[in-house]
Amino acid sequence: MTSISLSRFLLEAQRSHPDAMTPDLRLLIEVVARACKTISNAVNKGALGNVLGNVGTVNVQGEAQKRLDVLSNEILLEANEWGGHLAALASEEMDDPHPIPNRYPKGEYLLVFDPLDGSSNIDVNVSVGTIFSVLRCPEGVREPTAADFLQPGSRQVVAGYTVYGPSTTLVLTFGQGVASFTLDREQGSFVLTQRALRIPEDTSEYAINASNRRHWDPPVQRYIGELDAGKTGPRGRDFNMRWVGSMVADVHRILTRGGIFMYPVDAKCRDKGGRLRLLYEANPMGFIVEQAGGAATDGRQRILDVQPHALHQRIGVFLGSRNEVERVTAYHLGAA
Ligand code: P6P
């Protein structure tokens, strides 16, 4: 069977959906994918590449920066600043947006990303990933500021992630469903492996950091208590739990076989607004999950409807199999 490269897939998408897949978006995705290949090579070197461990600095999140966090961020910045497709970039690892240097042309898109999500897993050889989101730069804005990135997730034109696991897999949406590509290391290119990922509406698998149980609000206590009661409780069936501690790995499992992923706002993280970040974790993953037939809320409202007020704002996240997300959201709204 003829393998379809990412380049061919994007060209065909441009022909069939010219408004959704413009030449500059096609270039942007190819550039990000190429940067992810470079990050994959660095991640895969592990202890042999002098890329493990901390650099001794702390990022805007107050988290210790891993060598690979900083390297991945630099790879994405350098790959994207010369192509003329972006007006600015923003990253989990940088306090403020990164302008496109004046020596390069500016484009009409904004790229925001988590260069290496789950990086606390790197030193223990557990899957990590890159998450990215693309917005349009507001009309007439030549020097974008953080305020120009503060758009609801429903305005995203592209979202994707690359999971650096047993295989390096790129998952992508531009609003016409979700496709996945696996890196063929012999060819050095991403090859289409699934054209239309769909999340089953029901599931028996949930993902949450259960060590936070005592901090959860009542709706989450009720929902998880019912799952744990299994056959003996109101759900009448048993459930299984998985928690990788790397959002990309947990979400990829859910896209592959269903499930619900939860990181609620609780007594422990309420003062920060939550654990996960809206612009470069919840929004891109919410767009991808919805395009695959799932749902994504903050417990009360659709994540993609939330109007951001800060670049590194955090939010509660419930996403995955639609019927489970709707159930736990109904519990929060007192509607069940
Ligand atoms: P905890 C990784 O740091 C991350 O941002 C997500 O990838 C992951 O789902 C979550 O935090 C893990 O949080 O509290 O279990 O370490």
mmCIF file of C-alpha atoms and ligand atoms in Angstrom:
data_model
loop_
_atom_site.group_PDB
_atom_site.id
_atom_site.type_symbol
_atom_site.label_atom_id
_atom_site.label_comp_id
_atom_site.label_asym_id
_atom_site.label_seq_id
_atom_site.Cartn_x
_atom_site.Cartn_y
_atom_site.Cartn_z
ATOM 1 C CA MET A 1 0.000 0.000 0.000
ATOM 2 C CA THR A 2 1.416 3.453 -0.918
ATOM 3 C CA SER A 3 2.459 5.317 2.189
ATOM 4 C CA ILE A 4 1.248 8.912 2.388
ATOM 5 C CA SER A 5 3.769 11.390 3.757
ATOM 6 C CA LEU A 6 2.789 14.367 5.915
ATOM 7 C CA SER A 7 3.738 16.634 3.006
ATOM 8 C CA ARG A 8 1.388 14.827 0.607
ATOM 9 C CA PHE A 9 -1.415 14.793 3.212
ATOM 10 C CA LEU A 10 -1.088 18.552 3.730
ATOM 11 C CA LEU A 11 -0.987 19.278 -0.003
ATOM 12 C CA GLU A 12 -4.138 17.210 -0.543
ATOM 13 C CA ALA A 13 -5.751 18.991 2.419
ATOM 14 C CA GLN A 14 -4.912 22.346 0.828
ATOM 15 C CA ARG A 15 -6.606 21.249 -2.394
ATOM 16 C CA SER A 16 -9.739 19.919 -0.659
ATOM 17 C CA HIS A 17 -9.996 22.566 2.093
ATOM 18 C CA PRO A 18 -8.234 25.689 0.767
ATOM 19 C CA ASP A 19 -9.784 27.932 3.440
ATOM 20 C CA ALA A 20 -8.756 25.653 6.324
ATOM 21 C CA MET A 21 -5.315 24.688 4.968
ATOM 22 C CA THR A 22 -3.545 27.729 3.481
ATOM 23 C CA PRO A 23 -0.008 27.508 1.992
ATOM 24 C CA ASP A 24 1.392 29.297 5.070
ATOM 25 C CA LEU A 25 -0.374 26.861 7.439
ATOM 26 C CA ARG A 26 0.999 23.976 5.407
ATOM 27 C CA LEU A 27 4.498 25.461 5.751
ATOM 28 C CA LEU A 28 3.955 26.056 9.495
ATOM 29 C CA ILE A 29 2.956 22.445 10.131
ATOM 30 C CA GLU A 30 5.890 21.099 8.059
ATOM 31 C CA VAL A 31 8.300 23.325 10.001
ATOM 32 C CA VAL A 32 6.898 22.283 13.390
ATOM 33 C CA ALA A 33 6.974 18.610 12.360
ATOM 34 C CA ARG A 34 10.621 18.961 11.291
ATOM 35 C CA ALA A 35 11.442 20.576 14.660
ATOM 36 C CA CYS A 36 9.690 17.679 16.434
ATOM 37 C CA LYS A 37 11.921 15.238 14.529
ATOM 38 C CA THR A 38 14.961 17.071 15.904
ATOM 39 C CA ILE A 39 13.474 17.018 19.428
ATOM 40 C CA SER A 40 12.715 13.297 19.025
ATOM 41 C CA ASN A 41 16.355 12.619 18.145
ATOM 42 C CA ALA A 42 17.508 14.552 21.233
ATOM 43 C CA VAL A 43 14.985 12.814 23.525
ATOM 44 C CA ASN A 44 15.938 9.398 22.152
ATOM 45 C CA LYS A 45 19.623 9.949 22.938
ATOM 46 C CA GLY A 46 18.732 9.920 26.660
ATOM 47 C CA ALA A 47 21.767 9.563 28.908
ATOM 48 C CA LEU A 48 24.072 9.315 25.875
ATOM 49 C CA GLY A 49 23.252 12.806 24.695
ATOM 50 C CA ASN A 50 24.128 14.872 27.744
ATOM 51 C CA VAL A 51 20.544 16.200 27.624
ATOM 52 C CA LEU A 52 19.150 14.844 30.896
ATOM 53 C CA GLY A 53 18.881 16.588 34.224
ATOM 54 C CA ASN A 54 18.125 20.188 35.213
ATOM 55 C CA VAL A 55 19.766 23.359 34.001
ATOM 56 C CA GLY A 56 19.439 24.990 37.414
ATOM 57 C CA THR A 57 16.899 27.622 36.308
ATOM 58 C CA VAL A 58 13.160 27.963 37.002
ATOM 59 C CA ASN A 59 10.588 28.885 34.323
ATOM 60 C CA VAL A 60 7.650 31.265 34.566
ATOM 61 C CA GLN A 61 5.610 28.368 35.965
ATOM 62 C CA GLY A 62 7.990 28.106 38.921
ATOM 63 C CA GLU A 63 9.134 24.700 37.616
ATOM 64 C CA ALA A 64 12.769 23.546 37.423
ATOM 65 C CA GLN A 65 13.815 23.615 33.759
ATOM 66 C CA LYS A 66 15.216 20.420 32.294
ATOM 67 C CA ARG A 67 18.008 20.648 29.738
ATOM 68 C CA LEU A 68 15.596 19.157 27.203
ATOM 69 C CA ASP A 69 12.915 21.776 28.045
ATOM 70 C CA VAL A 70 15.306 24.559 27.094
ATOM 71 C CA LEU A 71 16.721 22.689 24.074
ATOM 72 C CA SER A 72 13.246 21.841 22.738
ATOM 73 C CA ASN A 73 12.159 25.451 23.136
ATOM 74 C CA GLU A 74 15.221 26.698 21.242
ATOM 75 C CA ILE A 75 14.673 24.148 18.461
ATOM 76 C CA LEU A 76 11.089 25.362 17.939
ATOM 77 C CA LEU A 77 12.048 29.043 18.050
ATOM 78 C CA GLU A 78 14.908 28.679 15.548
ATOM 79 C CA ALA A 79 12.839 26.502 13.207
ATOM 80 C CA ASN A 80 9.910 28.937 13.086
ATOM 81 C CA GLU A 81 11.364 32.439 13.047
ATOM 82 C CA TRP A 82 12.629 32.700 9.426
ATOM 83 C CA GLY A 83 9.752 31.175 7.393
ATOM 84 C CA GLY A 84 7.547 34.264 7.124
ATOM 85 C CA HIS A 85 4.456 32.361 8.337
ATOM 86 C CA LEU A 86 4.366 33.693 11.925
ATOM 87 C CA ALA A 87 3.830 37.092 13.540
ATOM 88 C CA ALA A 88 5.079 35.848 16.943
ATOM 89 C CA LEU A 89 5.549 32.768 19.108
ATOM 90 C CA ALA A 90 4.797 32.041 22.781
ATOM 91 C CA SER A 91 5.913 29.143 24.924
ATOM 92 C CA GLU A 92 5.472 27.611 28.354
ATOM 93 C CA GLU A 93 9.206 28.189 28.826
ATOM 94 C CA MET A 94 9.164 31.949 28.137
ATOM 95 C CA ASP A 95 7.579 34.701 30.272
ATOM 96 C CA ASP A 96 6.632 36.808 27.224
ATOM 97 C CA PRO A 97 5.959 36.212 23.518
ATOM 98 C CA HIS A 98 8.992 35.860 21.230
ATOM 99 C CA PRO A 99 8.845 38.425 18.376
ATOM 100 C CA ILE A 100 9.902 37.502 14.855
ATOM 101 C CA PRO A 101 13.294 39.219 14.313
ATOM 102 C CA ASN A 102 12.997 42.256 12.011
ATOM 103 C CA ARG A 103 15.403 40.636 9.505
ATOM 104 C CA TYR A 104 12.674 38.084 8.691
ATOM 105 C CA PRO A 105 9.210 38.633 7.127
ATOM 106 C CA LYS A 106 6.184 38.323 9.413
ATOM 107 C CA GLY A 107 3.134 36.176 8.692
ATOM 108 C CA GLU A 108 -0.484 36.081 9.811
ATOM 109 C CA TYR A 109 -0.313 33.317 12.430
ATOM 110 C CA LEU A 110 0.594 33.024 16.102
ATOM 111 C CA LEU A 111 2.172 29.798 17.386
ATOM 112 C CA VAL A 112 1.943 28.877 21.077
ATOM 113 C CA PHE A 113 3.440 25.694 22.440
ATOM 114 C CA ASP A 114 4.617 23.556 25.310
ATOM 115 C CA PRO A 115 7.945 22.433 23.870
ATOM 116 C CA LEU A 116 8.313 19.402 26.083
ATOM 117 C CA ASP A 117 5.263 18.437 28.108
ATOM 118 C CA GLY A 118 5.755 15.946 30.923
ATOM 119 C CA SER A 119 9.451 16.700 31.138
ATOM 120 C CA SER A 120 9.597 15.450 34.742
ATOM 121 C CA ASN A 121 9.340 12.011 33.087
ATOM 122 C CA ILE A 122 12.427 12.419 30.897
ATOM 123 C CA ASP A 123 14.998 11.218 33.421
ATOM 124 C CA VAL A 124 12.941 8.057 34.060
ATOM 125 C CA ASN A 125 12.486 7.261 30.350
ATOM 126 C CA VAL A 126 8.707 7.734 30.225
ATOM 127 C CA SER A 127 6.958 9.242 27.164
ATOM 128 C CA VAL A 128 6.957 13.024 26.816
ATOM 129 C CA GLY A 129 5.663 15.280 24.063
ATOM 130 C CA THR A 130 5.368 18.620 22.300
ATOM 131 C CA ILE A 131 1.976 20.379 22.198
ATOM 132 C CA PHE A 132 1.234 23.245 19.801
ATOM 133 C CA SER A 133 -1.638 25.562 18.913
ATOM 134 C CA VAL A 134 -2.034 28.011 16.015
ATOM 135 C CA LEU A 135 -4.124 31.190 16.132
ATOM 136 C CA ARG A 136 -4.599 33.995 13.606
ATOM 137 C CA CYS A 137 -2.778 37.199 14.451
ATOM 138 C CA PRO A 138 -5.408 39.942 14.917
ATOM 139 C CA GLU A 139 -5.911 42.059 11.760
ATOM 140 C CA GLY A 140 -3.446 44.915 11.436
ATOM 141 C CA VAL A 141 -1.257 43.880 14.382
ATOM 142 C CA ARG A 142 2.399 44.062 13.307
ATOM 143 C CA GLU A 143 4.043 43.689 16.741
ATOM 144 C CA PRO A 144 1.916 41.139 18.644
ATOM 145 C CA THR A 145 1.879 41.300 22.432
ATOM 146 C CA ALA A 146 0.632 38.728 24.967
ATOM 147 C CA ALA A 147 -2.844 40.286 24.635
ATOM 148 C CA ASP A 148 -3.020 39.174 20.985
ATOM 149 C CA PHE A 149 -2.661 35.538 22.069
ATOM 150 C CA LEU A 150 -5.611 35.810 24.489
ATOM 151 C CA GLN A 151 -8.181 34.264 22.136
ATOM 152 C CA PRO A 152 -10.708 31.538 23.026
ATOM 153 C CA GLY A 153 -9.666 28.044 21.935
ATOM 154 C CA SER A 154 -12.519 28.047 19.413
ATOM 155 C CA ARG A 155 -10.376 30.451 17.318
ATOM 156 C CA GLN A 156 -7.565 27.906 16.858
ATOM 157 C CA VAL A 157 -6.919 27.049 13.198
ATOM 158 C CA VAL A 158 -4.517 24.151 13.879
ATOM 159 C CA ALA A 159 -3.660 22.089 16.966
ATOM 160 C CA GLY A 160 -1.347 19.141 17.367
ATOM 161 C CA TYR A 161 1.041 17.223 19.525
ATOM 162 C CA THR A 162 3.958 14.870 19.024
ATOM 163 C CA VAL A 163 4.402 12.058 21.530
ATOM 164 C CA TYR A 164 7.984 10.792 21.931
ATOM 165 C CA GLY A 165 7.200 7.224 22.967
ATOM 166 C CA PRO A 166 8.033 3.754 21.628
ATOM 167 C CA SER A 167 7.259 5.463 18.312
ATOM 168 C CA THR A 168 7.295 9.192 17.591
ATOM 169 C CA THR A 169 3.741 10.053 16.583
ATOM 170 C CA LEU A 170 2.375 13.396 15.378
ATOM 171 C CA VAL A 171 -1.369 14.004 15.867
ATOM 172 C CA LEU A 172 -2.929 16.908 14.000
ATOM 173 C CA THR A 173 -6.198 18.707 13.389
ATOM 174 C CA PHE A 174 -7.010 21.722 11.230
ATOM 175 C CA GLY A 175 -10.744 21.466 11.889
ATOM 176 C CA GLN A 176 -11.479 18.570 9.528
ATOM 177 C CA GLY A 177 -11.056 15.632 11.938
ATOM 178 C CA VAL A 178 -7.863 14.234 13.502
ATOM 179 C CA ALA A 179 -5.051 12.442 11.676
ATOM 180 C CA SER A 180 -1.950 10.725 13.068
ATOM 181 C CA PHE A 181 1.496 10.255 11.516
ATOM 182 C CA THR A 182 4.297 7.980 12.656
ATOM 183 C CA LEU A 183 7.951 8.929 12.195
ATOM 184 C CA ASP A 184 9.665 6.539 9.777
ATOM 185 C CA ARG A 185 13.236 6.892 10.992
ATOM 186 C CA GLU A 186 14.661 5.156 7.914
ATOM 187 C CA GLN A 187 12.988 7.697 5.617
ATOM 188 C CA GLY A 188 13.256 10.515 8.169
ATOM 189 C CA SER A 189 9.639 11.532 7.489
ATOM 190 C CA PHE A 190 6.234 11.344 9.153
ATOM 191 C CA VAL A 191 3.923 8.822 7.454
ATOM 192 C CA LEU A 192 0.103 8.882 7.707
ATOM 193 C CA THR A 193 -1.010 6.047 9.978
ATOM 194 C CA GLN A 194 -4.595 7.059 10.861
ATOM 195 C CA ARG A 195 -6.711 9.407 8.754
ATOM 196 C CA ALA A 196 -9.645 9.882 11.159
ATOM 197 C CA LEU A 197 -9.182 9.143 14.863
ATOM 198 C CA ARG A 198 -12.449 8.776 16.805
ATOM 199 C CA ILE A 199 -12.858 8.623 20.603
ATOM 200 C CA PRO A 200 -15.521 6.097 21.748
ATOM 201 C CA GLU A 201 -18.370 7.923 23.528
ATOM 202 C CA ASP A 202 -18.202 5.478 26.468
ATOM 203 C CA THR A 203 -15.211 4.159 28.362
ATOM 204 C CA SER A 204 -14.171 2.082 31.361
ATOM 205 C CA GLU A 205 -10.797 3.809 31.830
ATOM 206 C CA TYR A 206 -10.068 7.038 33.678
ATOM 207 C CA ALA A 207 -6.930 9.091 34.287
ATOM 208 C CA ILE A 208 -6.413 11.294 37.343
ATOM 209 C CA ASN A 209 -3.647 11.848 39.907
ATOM 210 C CA ALA A 210 -5.398 9.978 42.742
ATOM 211 C CA SER A 211 -2.897 11.253 45.343
ATOM 212 C CA ASN A 212 -4.876 14.520 45.263
ATOM 213 C CA ARG A 213 -8.098 12.797 46.405
ATOM 214 C CA ARG A 214 -8.395 14.646 49.721
ATOM 215 C CA HIS A 215 -8.169 18.004 47.865
ATOM 216 C CA TRP A 216 -10.972 17.340 45.342
ATOM 217 C CA ASP A 217 -14.268 19.236 45.327
ATOM 218 C CA PRO A 218 -17.477 17.224 46.003
ATOM 219 C CA PRO A 219 -18.469 16.658 42.321
ATOM 220 C CA VAL A 220 -15.088 15.013 41.631
ATOM 221 C CA GLN A 221 -15.233 13.052 44.895
ATOM 222 C CA ARG A 222 -18.672 11.758 43.849
ATOM 223 C CA TYR A 223 -17.665 10.965 40.255
ATOM 224 C CA ILE A 224 -14.422 9.129 41.122
ATOM 225 C CA GLY A 225 -16.095 7.416 44.102
ATOM 226 C CA GLU A 226 -18.672 5.932 41.726
ATOM 227 C CA LEU A 227 -15.960 4.739 39.314
ATOM 228 C CA ASP A 228 -14.022 3.131 42.181
ATOM 229 C CA ALA A 229 -17.225 1.444 43.485
ATOM 230 C CA GLY A 230 -17.452 -0.307 40.127
ATOM 231 C CA LYS A 231 -19.957 -3.197 39.970
ATOM 232 C CA THR A 232 -20.920 -2.614 43.617
ATOM 233 C CA GLY A 233 -21.935 1.007 42.986
ATOM 234 C CA PRO A 234 -24.344 3.076 40.820
ATOM 235 C CA ARG A 235 -22.299 2.594 37.648
ATOM 236 C CA GLY A 236 -22.819 -1.183 37.803
ATOM 237 C CA ARG A 237 -19.500 -1.963 36.112
ATOM 238 C CA ASP A 238 -15.803 -1.898 36.977
ATOM 239 C CA PHE A 239 -13.404 0.792 35.766
ATOM 240 C CA ASN A 240 -9.634 0.823 35.254
ATOM 241 C CA MET A 241 -7.209 3.680 36.005
ATOM 242 C CA ARG A 242 -4.122 4.895 34.155
ATOM 243 C CA TRP A 243 -1.977 7.957 35.039
ATOM 244 C CA VAL A 244 1.283 8.550 33.128
ATOM 245 C CA GLY A 245 1.945 12.031 34.504
ATOM 246 C CA SER A 246 2.501 13.224 30.944
ATOM 247 C CA MET A 247 -0.615 14.783 29.445
ATOM 248 C CA VAL A 248 0.445 13.982 25.882
ATOM 249 C CA ALA A 249 0.798 10.261 26.695
ATOM 250 C CA ASP A 250 -2.528 10.130 28.559
ATOM 251 C CA VAL A 251 -4.400 12.029 25.836
ATOM 252 C CA HIS A 252 -2.847 9.880 23.095
ATOM 253 C CA ARG A 253 -4.080 6.740 24.866
ATOM 254 C CA ILE A 254 -7.581 8.275 25.039
ATOM 255 C CA LEU A 255 -7.516 9.186 21.332
ATOM 256 C CA THR A 256 -6.442 5.620 20.595
ATOM 257 C CA ARG A 257 -8.861 3.622 22.802
ATOM 258 C CA GLY A 258 -11.086 6.061 24.717
ATOM 259 C CA GLY A 259 -11.018 7.202 28.334
ATOM 260 C CA ILE A 260 -11.425 10.334 30.412
ATOM 261 C CA PHE A 261 -8.504 12.522 31.543
ATOM 262 C CA MET A 262 -9.003 14.812 34.525
ATOM 263 C CA TYR A 263 -6.909 17.466 36.207
ATOM 264 C CA PRO A 264 -9.493 19.354 38.276
ATOM 265 C CA VAL A 265 -8.962 22.615 40.093
ATOM 266 C CA ASP A 266 -8.788 21.501 43.737
ATOM 267 C CA ALA A 267 -7.871 22.862 47.179
ATOM 268 C CA LYS A 268 -4.187 22.256 46.409
ATOM 269 C CA CYS A 269 -3.927 24.184 43.089
ATOM 270 C CA ARG A 270 -6.910 26.578 43.360
ATOM 271 C CA ASP A 271 -4.716 29.555 44.216
ATOM 272 C CA LYS A 272 -2.912 29.104 40.867
ATOM 273 C CA GLY A 273 -6.150 28.533 38.943
ATOM 274 C CA GLY A 274 -5.364 24.870 38.319
ATOM 275 C CA ARG A 275 -2.435 22.676 37.265
ATOM 276 C CA LEU A 276 -2.638 22.658 33.456
ATOM 277 C CA ARG A 277 -2.216 25.688 31.210
ATOM 278 C CA LEU A 278 -5.036 26.917 29.015
ATOM 279 C CA LEU A 279 -3.324 28.250 25.902
ATOM 280 C CA TYR A 280 -0.810 25.470 25.192
ATOM 281 C CA GLU A 281 -2.216 22.404 26.941
ATOM 282 C CA ALA A 282 -6.003 22.558 27.471
ATOM 283 C CA ASN A 283 -6.931 24.450 24.283
ATOM 284 C CA PRO A 284 -4.958 22.389 21.729
ATOM 285 C CA MET A 285 -5.917 19.112 23.424
ATOM 286 C CA GLY A 286 -9.530 20.291 23.673
ATOM 287 C CA PHE A 287 -9.632 21.113 19.941
ATOM 288 C CA ILE A 288 -8.136 17.710 19.040
ATOM 289 C CA VAL A 289 -10.453 15.785 21.376
ATOM 290 C CA GLU A 290 -13.587 17.546 20.082
ATOM 291 C CA GLN A 291 -12.523 16.969 16.466
ATOM 292 C CA ALA A 292 -12.285 13.245 17.343
ATOM 293 C CA GLY A 293 -15.845 13.200 18.715
ATOM 294 C CA GLY A 294 -14.950 13.679 22.379
ATOM 295 C CA ALA A 295 -15.651 16.539 24.795
ATOM 296 C CA ALA A 296 -13.493 18.912 26.866
ATOM 297 C CA THR A 297 -14.708 21.095 29.757
ATOM 298 C CA ASP A 298 -13.241 22.797 32.804
ATOM 299 C CA GLY A 299 -15.912 21.028 34.854
ATOM 300 C CA ARG A 300 -18.554 23.628 34.085
ATOM 301 C CA GLN A 301 -18.046 25.004 30.568
ATOM 302 C CA ARG A 302 -16.523 24.014 27.235
ATOM 303 C CA ILE A 303 -12.778 24.711 27.385
ATOM 304 C CA LEU A 304 -12.762 26.164 23.869
ATOM 305 C CA ASP A 305 -15.283 28.838 24.949
ATOM 306 C CA VAL A 306 -13.118 30.181 27.800
ATOM 307 C CA GLN A 307 -11.879 33.756 27.209
ATOM 308 C CA PRO A 308 -8.211 33.766 28.390
ATOM 309 C CA HIS A 309 -7.038 36.669 30.580
ATOM 310 C CA ALA A 310 -3.326 35.756 30.823
ATOM 311 C CA LEU A 311 -0.761 33.998 28.625
ATOM 312 C CA HIS A 312 0.150 31.353 31.232
ATOM 313 C CA GLN A 313 -3.299 31.067 32.782
ATOM 314 C CA ARG A 314 -4.231 27.662 34.249
ATOM 315 C CA ILE A 315 -7.542 25.814 34.118
ATOM 316 C CA GLY A 316 -9.274 22.621 35.280
ATOM 317 C CA VAL A 317 -9.442 19.936 32.591
ATOM 318 C CA PHE A 318 -11.924 17.097 31.984
ATOM 319 C CA LEU A 319 -11.587 15.650 28.487
ATOM 320 C CA GLY A 320 -12.127 12.467 26.487
ATOM 321 C CA SER A 321 -15.083 10.104 25.977
ATOM 322 C CA ARG A 322 -18.091 12.361 25.562
ATOM 323 C CA ASN A 323 -20.579 10.553 27.832
ATOM 324 C CA GLU A 324 -18.173 10.523 30.791
ATOM 325 C CA VAL A 325 -17.145 14.172 30.372
ATOM 326 C CA GLU A 326 -20.824 15.168 30.173
ATOM 327 C CA ARG A 327 -21.599 13.145 33.319
ATOM 328 C CA VAL A 328 -18.861 14.689 35.509
ATOM 329 C CA THR A 329 -19.702 18.149 34.122
ATOM 330 C CA ALA A 330 -23.389 17.604 35.019
ATOM 331 C CA TYR A 331 -22.281 16.719 38.570
ATOM 332 C CA HIS A 332 -20.471 20.087 38.771
ATOM 333 C CA LEU A 333 -23.572 21.908 37.497
ATOM 334 C CA GLY A 334 -25.856 20.087 39.928
ATOM 335 C CA ALA A 335 -27.726 18.715 36.923
ATOM 336 C CA ALA A 336 -27.435 15.020 37.889
HETATM 337 P P1 P6P B 1 1.219 15.690 38.387
HETATM 338 C C1 P6P B 1 3.390 17.575 33.233
HETATM 339 O O1 P6P B 1 4.176 18.392 34.077
HETATM 340 C C2 P6P B 1 1.965 18.077 33.308
HETATM 341 O O2 P6P B 1 1.915 19.420 32.957
HETATM 342 C C3 P6P B 1 1.084 17.239 32.418
HETATM 343 O O3 P6P B 1 1.746 16.760 31.307
HETATM 344 C C4 P6P B 1 0.646 16.095 33.328
HETATM 345 O O4 P6P B 1 -0.620 15.557 32.986
HETATM 346 C C5 P6P B 1 0.593 16.765 34.699
HETATM 347 O O5 P6P B 1 1.472 17.895 34.648
HETATM 348 C C6 P6P B 1 1.063 15.820 35.778
HETATM 349 O O6 P6P B 1 0.825 16.475 37.012
HETATM 350 O O7 P6P B 1 0.583 16.550 39.470
HETATM 351 O O8 P6P B 1 0.601 14.316 38.317
HETATM 352 O O9 P6P B 1 2.714 15.650 38.418
#
